[in-house]
mmCIF file of C-alpha atoms in Angstrom:
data_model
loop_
_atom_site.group_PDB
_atom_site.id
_atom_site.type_symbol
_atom_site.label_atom_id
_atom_site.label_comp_id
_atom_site.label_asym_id
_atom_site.label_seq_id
_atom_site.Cartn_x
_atom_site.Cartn_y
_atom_site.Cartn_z
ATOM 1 C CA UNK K 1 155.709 33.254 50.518
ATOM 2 C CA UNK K 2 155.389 36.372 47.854
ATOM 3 C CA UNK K 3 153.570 36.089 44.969
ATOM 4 C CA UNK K 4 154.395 37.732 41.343
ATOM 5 C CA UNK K 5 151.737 36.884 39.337
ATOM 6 C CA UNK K 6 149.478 38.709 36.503
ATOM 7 C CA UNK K 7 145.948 38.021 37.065
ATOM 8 C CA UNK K 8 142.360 39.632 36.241
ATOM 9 C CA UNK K 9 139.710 40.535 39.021
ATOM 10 C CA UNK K 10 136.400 37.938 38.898
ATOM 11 C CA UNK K 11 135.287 38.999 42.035
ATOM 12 C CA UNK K 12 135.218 41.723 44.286
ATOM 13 C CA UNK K 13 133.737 42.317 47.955
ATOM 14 C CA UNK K 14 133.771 44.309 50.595
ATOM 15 C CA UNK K 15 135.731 43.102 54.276
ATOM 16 C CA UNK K 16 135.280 45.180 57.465
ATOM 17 C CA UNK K 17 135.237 49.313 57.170
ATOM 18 C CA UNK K 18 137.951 49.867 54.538
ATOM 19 C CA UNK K 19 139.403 46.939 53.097
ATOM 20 C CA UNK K 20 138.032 44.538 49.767
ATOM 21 C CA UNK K 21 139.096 41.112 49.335
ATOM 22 C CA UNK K 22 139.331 40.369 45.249
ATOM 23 C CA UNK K 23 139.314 36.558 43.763
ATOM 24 C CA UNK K 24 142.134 36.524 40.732
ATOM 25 C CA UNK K 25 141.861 34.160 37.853
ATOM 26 C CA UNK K 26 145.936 34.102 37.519
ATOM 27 C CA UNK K 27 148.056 33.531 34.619
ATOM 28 C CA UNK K 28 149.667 30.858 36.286
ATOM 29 C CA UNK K 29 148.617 30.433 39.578
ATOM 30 C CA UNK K 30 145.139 29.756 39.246
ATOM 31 C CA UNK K 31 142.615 31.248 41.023
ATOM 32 C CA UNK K 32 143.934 33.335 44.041
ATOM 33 C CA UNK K 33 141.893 35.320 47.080
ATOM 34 C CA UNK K 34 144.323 38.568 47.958
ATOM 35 C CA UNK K 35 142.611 41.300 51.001
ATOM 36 C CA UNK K 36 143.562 44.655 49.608
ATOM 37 C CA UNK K 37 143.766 46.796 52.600
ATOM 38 C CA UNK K 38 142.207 49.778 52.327
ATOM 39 C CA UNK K 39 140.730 49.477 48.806
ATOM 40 C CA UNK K 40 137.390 50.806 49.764
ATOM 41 C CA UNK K 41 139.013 54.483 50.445
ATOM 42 C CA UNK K 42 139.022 57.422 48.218
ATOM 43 C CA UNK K 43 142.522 58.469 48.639
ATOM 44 C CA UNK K 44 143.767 54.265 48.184
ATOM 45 C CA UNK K 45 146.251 53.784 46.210
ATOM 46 C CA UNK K 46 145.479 50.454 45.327
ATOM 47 C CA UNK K 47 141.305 50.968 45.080
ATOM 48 C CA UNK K 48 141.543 50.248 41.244
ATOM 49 C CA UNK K 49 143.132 47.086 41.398
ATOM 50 C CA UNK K 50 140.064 45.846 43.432
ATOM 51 C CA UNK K 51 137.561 47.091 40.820
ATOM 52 C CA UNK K 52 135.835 44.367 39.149
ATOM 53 C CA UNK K 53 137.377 42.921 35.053
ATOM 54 C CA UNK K 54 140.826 44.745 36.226
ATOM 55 C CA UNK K 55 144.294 42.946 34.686
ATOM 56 C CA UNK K 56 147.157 44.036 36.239
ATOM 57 C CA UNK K 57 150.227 42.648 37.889
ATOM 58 C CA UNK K 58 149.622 41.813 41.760
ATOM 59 C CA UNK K 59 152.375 41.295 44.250
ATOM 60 C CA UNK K 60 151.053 39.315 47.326
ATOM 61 C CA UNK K 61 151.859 37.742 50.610
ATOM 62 C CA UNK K 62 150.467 34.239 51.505
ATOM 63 C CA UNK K 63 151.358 31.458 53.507
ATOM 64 C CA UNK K 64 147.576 29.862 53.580
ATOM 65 C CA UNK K 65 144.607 30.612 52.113
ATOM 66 C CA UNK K 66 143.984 34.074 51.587
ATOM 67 C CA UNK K 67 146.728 36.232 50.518
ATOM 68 C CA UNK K 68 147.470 40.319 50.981
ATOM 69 C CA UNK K 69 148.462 42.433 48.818
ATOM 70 C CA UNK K 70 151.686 44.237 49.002
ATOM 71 C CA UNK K 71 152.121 45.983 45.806
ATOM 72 C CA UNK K 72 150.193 46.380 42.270
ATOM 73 C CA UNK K 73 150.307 47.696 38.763
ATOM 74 C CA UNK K 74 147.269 48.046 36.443
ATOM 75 C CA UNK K 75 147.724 46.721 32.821
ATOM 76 C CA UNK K 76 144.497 47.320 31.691
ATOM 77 C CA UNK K 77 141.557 48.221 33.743
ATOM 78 C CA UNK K 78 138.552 47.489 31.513
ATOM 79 C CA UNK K 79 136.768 50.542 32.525
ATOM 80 C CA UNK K 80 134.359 50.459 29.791
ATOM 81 C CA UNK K 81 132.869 46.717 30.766
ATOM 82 C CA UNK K 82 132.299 48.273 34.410
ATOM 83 C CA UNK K 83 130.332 51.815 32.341
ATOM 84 C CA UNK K 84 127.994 50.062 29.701
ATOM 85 C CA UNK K 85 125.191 48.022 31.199
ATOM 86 C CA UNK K 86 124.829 45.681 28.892
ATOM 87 C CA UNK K 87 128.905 44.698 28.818
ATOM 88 C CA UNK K 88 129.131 44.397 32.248
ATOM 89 C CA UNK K 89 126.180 42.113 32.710
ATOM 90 C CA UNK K 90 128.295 39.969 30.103
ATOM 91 C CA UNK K 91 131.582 40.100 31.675
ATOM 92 C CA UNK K 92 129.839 39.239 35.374
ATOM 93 C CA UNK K 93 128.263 35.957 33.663
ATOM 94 C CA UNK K 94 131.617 35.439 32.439
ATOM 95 C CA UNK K 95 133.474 36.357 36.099
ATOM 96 C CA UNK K 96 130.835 34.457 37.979
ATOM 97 C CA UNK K 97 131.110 31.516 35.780
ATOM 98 C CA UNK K 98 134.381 31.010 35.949
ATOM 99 C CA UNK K 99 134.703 31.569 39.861
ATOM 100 C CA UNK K 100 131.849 29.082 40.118
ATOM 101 C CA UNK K 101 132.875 26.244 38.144
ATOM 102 C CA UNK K 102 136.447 26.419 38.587
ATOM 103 C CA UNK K 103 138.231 24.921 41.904
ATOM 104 C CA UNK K 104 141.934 26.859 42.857
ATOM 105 C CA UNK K 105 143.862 24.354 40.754
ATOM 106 C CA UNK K 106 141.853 24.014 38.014
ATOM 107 C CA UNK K 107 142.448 26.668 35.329
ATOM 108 C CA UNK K 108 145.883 27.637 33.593
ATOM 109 C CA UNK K 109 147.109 29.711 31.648
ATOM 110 C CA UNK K 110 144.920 28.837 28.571
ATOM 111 C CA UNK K 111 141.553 29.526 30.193
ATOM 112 C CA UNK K 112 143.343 33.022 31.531
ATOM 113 C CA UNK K 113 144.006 33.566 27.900
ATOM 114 C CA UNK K 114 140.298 32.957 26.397
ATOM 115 C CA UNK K 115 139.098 35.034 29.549
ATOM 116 C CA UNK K 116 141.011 37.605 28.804
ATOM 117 C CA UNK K 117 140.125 37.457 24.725
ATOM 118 C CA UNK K 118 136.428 37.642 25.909
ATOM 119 C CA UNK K 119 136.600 41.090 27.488
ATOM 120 C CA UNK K 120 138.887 42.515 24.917
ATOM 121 C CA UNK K 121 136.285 41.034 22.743
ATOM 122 C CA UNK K 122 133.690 42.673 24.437
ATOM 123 C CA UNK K 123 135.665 46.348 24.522
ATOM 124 C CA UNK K 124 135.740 45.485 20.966
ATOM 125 C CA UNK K 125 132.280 45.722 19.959
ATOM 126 C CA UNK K 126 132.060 41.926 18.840
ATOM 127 C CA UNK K 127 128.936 40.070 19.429
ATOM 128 C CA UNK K 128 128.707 39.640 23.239
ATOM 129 C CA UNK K 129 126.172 36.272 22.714
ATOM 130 C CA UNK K 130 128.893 34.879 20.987
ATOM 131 C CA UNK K 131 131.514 35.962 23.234
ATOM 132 C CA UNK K 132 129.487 34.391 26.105
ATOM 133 C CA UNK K 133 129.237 31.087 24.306
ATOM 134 C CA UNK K 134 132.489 30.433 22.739
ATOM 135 C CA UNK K 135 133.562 31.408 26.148
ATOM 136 C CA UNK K 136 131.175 28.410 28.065
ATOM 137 C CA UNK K 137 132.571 26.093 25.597
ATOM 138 C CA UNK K 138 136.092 26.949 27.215
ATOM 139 C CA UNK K 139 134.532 26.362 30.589
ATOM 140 C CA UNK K 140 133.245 23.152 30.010
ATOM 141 C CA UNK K 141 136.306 22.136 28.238
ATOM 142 C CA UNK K 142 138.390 22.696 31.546
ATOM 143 C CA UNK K 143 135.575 20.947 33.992
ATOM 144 C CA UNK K 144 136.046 17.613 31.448
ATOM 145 C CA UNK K 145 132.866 18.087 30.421
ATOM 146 C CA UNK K 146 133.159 19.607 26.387
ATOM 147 C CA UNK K 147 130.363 17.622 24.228
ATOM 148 C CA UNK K 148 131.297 15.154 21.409
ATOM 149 C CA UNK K 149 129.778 17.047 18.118
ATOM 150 C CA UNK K 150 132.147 14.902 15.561
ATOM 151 C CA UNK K 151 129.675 12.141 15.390
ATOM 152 C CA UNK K 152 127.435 10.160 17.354
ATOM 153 C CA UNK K 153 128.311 9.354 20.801
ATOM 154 C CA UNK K 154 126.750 5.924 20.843
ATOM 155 C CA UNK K 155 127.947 4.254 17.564
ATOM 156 C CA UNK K 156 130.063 6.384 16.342
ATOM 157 C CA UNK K 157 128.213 7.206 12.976
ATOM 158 C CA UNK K 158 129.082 10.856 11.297
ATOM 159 C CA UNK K 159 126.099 11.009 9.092
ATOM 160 C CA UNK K 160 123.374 13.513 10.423
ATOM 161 C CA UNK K 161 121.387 15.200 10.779
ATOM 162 C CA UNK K 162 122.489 14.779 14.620
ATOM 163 C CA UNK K 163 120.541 16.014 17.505
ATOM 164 C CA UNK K 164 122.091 17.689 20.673
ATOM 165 C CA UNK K 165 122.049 14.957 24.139
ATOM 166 C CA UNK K 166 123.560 17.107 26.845
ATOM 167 C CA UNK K 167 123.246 14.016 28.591
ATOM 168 C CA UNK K 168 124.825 11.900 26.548
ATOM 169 C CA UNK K 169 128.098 13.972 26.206
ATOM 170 C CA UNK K 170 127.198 15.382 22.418
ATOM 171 C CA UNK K 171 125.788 14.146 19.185
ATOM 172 C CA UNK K 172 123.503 11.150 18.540
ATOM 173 C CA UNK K 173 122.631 10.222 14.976
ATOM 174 C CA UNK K 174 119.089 9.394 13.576
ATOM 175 C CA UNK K 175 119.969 5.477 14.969
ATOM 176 C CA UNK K 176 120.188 6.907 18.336
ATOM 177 C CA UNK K 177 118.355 9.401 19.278
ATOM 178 C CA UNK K 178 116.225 7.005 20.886
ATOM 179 C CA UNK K 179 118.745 6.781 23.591
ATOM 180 C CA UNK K 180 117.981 10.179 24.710
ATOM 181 C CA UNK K 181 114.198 11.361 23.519
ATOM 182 C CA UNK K 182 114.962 14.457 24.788
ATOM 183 C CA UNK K 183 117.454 15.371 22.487
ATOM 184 C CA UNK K 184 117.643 19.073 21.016
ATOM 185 C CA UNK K 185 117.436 19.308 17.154
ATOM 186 C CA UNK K 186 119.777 22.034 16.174
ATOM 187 C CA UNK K 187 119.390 23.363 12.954
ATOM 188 C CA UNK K 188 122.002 22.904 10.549
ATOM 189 C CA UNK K 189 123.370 26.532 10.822
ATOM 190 C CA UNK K 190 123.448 26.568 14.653
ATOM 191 C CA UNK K 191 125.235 23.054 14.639
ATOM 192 C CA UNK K 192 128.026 24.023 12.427
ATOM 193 C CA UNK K 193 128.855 26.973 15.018
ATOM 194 C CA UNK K 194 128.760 24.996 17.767
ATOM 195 C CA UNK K 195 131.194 22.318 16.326
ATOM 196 C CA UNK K 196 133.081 25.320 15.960
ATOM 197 C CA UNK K 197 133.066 26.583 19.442
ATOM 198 C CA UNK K 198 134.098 23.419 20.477
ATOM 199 C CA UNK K 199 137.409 24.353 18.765
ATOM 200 C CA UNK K 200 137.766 27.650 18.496
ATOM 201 C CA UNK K 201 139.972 30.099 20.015
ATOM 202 C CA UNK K 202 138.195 32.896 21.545
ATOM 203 C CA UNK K 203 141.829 34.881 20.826
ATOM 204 C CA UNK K 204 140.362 34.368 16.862
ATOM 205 C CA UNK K 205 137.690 35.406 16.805
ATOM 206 C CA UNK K 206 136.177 38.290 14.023
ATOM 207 C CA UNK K 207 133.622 39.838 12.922
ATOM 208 C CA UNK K 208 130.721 37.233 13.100
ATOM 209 C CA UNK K 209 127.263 37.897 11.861
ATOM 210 C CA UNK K 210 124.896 34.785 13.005
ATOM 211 C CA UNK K 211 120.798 35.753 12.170
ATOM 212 C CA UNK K 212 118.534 35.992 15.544
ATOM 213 C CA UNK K 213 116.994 32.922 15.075
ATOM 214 C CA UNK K 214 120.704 30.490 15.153
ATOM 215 C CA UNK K 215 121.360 32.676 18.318
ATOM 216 C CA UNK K 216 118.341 31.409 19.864
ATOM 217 C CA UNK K 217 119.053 28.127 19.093
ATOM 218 C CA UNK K 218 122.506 28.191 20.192
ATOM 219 C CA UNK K 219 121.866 29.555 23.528
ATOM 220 C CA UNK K 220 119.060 26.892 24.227
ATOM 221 C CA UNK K 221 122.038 24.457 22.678
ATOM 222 C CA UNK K 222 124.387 25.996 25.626
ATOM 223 C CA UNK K 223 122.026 26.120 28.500
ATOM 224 C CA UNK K 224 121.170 22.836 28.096
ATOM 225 C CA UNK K 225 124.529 21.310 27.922
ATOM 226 C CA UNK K 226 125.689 23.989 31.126
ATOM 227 C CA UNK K 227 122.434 22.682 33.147
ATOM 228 C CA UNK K 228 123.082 19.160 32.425
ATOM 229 C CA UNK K 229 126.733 18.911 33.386
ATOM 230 C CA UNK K 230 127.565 21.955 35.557
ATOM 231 C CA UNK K 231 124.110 23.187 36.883
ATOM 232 C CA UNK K 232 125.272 26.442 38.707
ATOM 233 C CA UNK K 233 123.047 28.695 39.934
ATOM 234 C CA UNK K 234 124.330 32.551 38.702
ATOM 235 C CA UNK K 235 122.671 35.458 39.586
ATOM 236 C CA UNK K 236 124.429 36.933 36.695
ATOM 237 C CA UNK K 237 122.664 34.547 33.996
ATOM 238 C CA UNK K 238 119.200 35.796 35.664
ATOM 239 C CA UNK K 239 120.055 39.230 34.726
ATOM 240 C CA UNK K 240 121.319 38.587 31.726
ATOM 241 C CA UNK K 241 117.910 36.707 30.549
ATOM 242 C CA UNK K 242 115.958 40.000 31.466
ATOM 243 C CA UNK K 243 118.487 42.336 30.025
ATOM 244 C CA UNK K 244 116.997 39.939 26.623
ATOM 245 C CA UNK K 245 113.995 40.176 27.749
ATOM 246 C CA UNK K 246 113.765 44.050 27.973
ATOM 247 C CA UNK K 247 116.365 44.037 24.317
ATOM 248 C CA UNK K 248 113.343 41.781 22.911
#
């Protein structure tokens, strides 16, 4: 069967002497593996379509499985996220994440959407931390796993100050954080954005200005709540903590 569908390169690898095979995060297809033949040669035609954060239209033959490309057209090849070291170590968390934690039929055309937002985001010059964890919010979202930040998960109570129980699924009041003594306390700065994360539309996103200090908070907030419910392993997220590291 052939394949129309628009969809942005998450991952890239090499197969045999010439040829890459590239994982799509579709409009509406999902996730989709397509072998470009020939992608690894100078002279190829199609080489920048296999290139790594590339959106473009991709015409493809499958019947089962892995698909092969018959025909493609860039639409915007996010050269600049592949150039700049610190962008591309964001986009590959992003890319990895979502090719982790995703299964074929499991994103749509929302999730292509806030993907998409993130690296124009990035191109943009907006915050990349922010970027990274508006865009986990999105991911846990689609695995069913988005925390309750509203009010308190075990009685329902909206007067705080709440504390953070990955566990838990979200927000447990000063009653009940005794269900979970391992509870974060977020301060109340850091809370507020992530209630809005949980919302948010990475396609909105502005100018935001958050002090060093919430941003630490926030990304303990996120890595607890990823570890807790998804618990991938990402080379990318390694790098990322000693690109900090070294930004420190």
């Amino acid at each position: 069967m052939l394949y129309r569908v628009e969809g942005i390169v998450i991952r890239s690898m090499d197969y045999g002497e010439g040829n890459k095979i590239v994982t799509l995060l579709t409009k509406t297809n999902g996730k989709a593996g397509v072998l470009i033949r020939g992608a690894k040669k100078v002279k190829s035609r199609h080489a920048s379509l296999a290139q790594p954060f590339t959106y473009g239209e991709f015409v493809f033959f499958r019947k089962s499985g892995l698909g092969t490309l018959n025909h493609g057209e860039i639409i915007e090849s996010h050269h600049r996220l592949r150039e700049q070291l610190d962008l591309a170590a964001y986009a590959s968390y992003a890319a990895e994440l979502t090719d982790k934690a995703l299964q074929e039929d499991e994103s749509g055309s929302f999730l292509f959407e806030q993907f998409h937002a993130g690296l124009t985001g990035l191109e943009e010059g907006k915050d990349p931390q922010i970027i990274s964890h508006l865009y986990e919010m999105r991911i846990l979202e689609a695995s069913g796993y988005a925390p309750e930040l509203d009010f308190c998960v075990n009685c329902g109570n909206e007067q705080g100050p709440m504390r953070l129980s990955p566990y838990a699924g979200g927000a447990l009041c000063p009653r009940c954080t005794g269900q979970d003594p391992h509870a974060l306390k977020v301060g109340e700065g850091a809370y507020k954005l992530l209630r809005l994360f949980r919302r948010m539309d990475l396609r909105r996103l502005g100018a935001i200005q958050v002090k060093p200090e919430t941003k630490q908070e926030l990304k303990k907030a996120m890595r607890a709540l990823m570890d807790a419910h998804l618990g991938i392993p990402l080379k990318s997220r390694s790098f990322l903590d000693q690109l900090d590291k070294y930004n420190l």
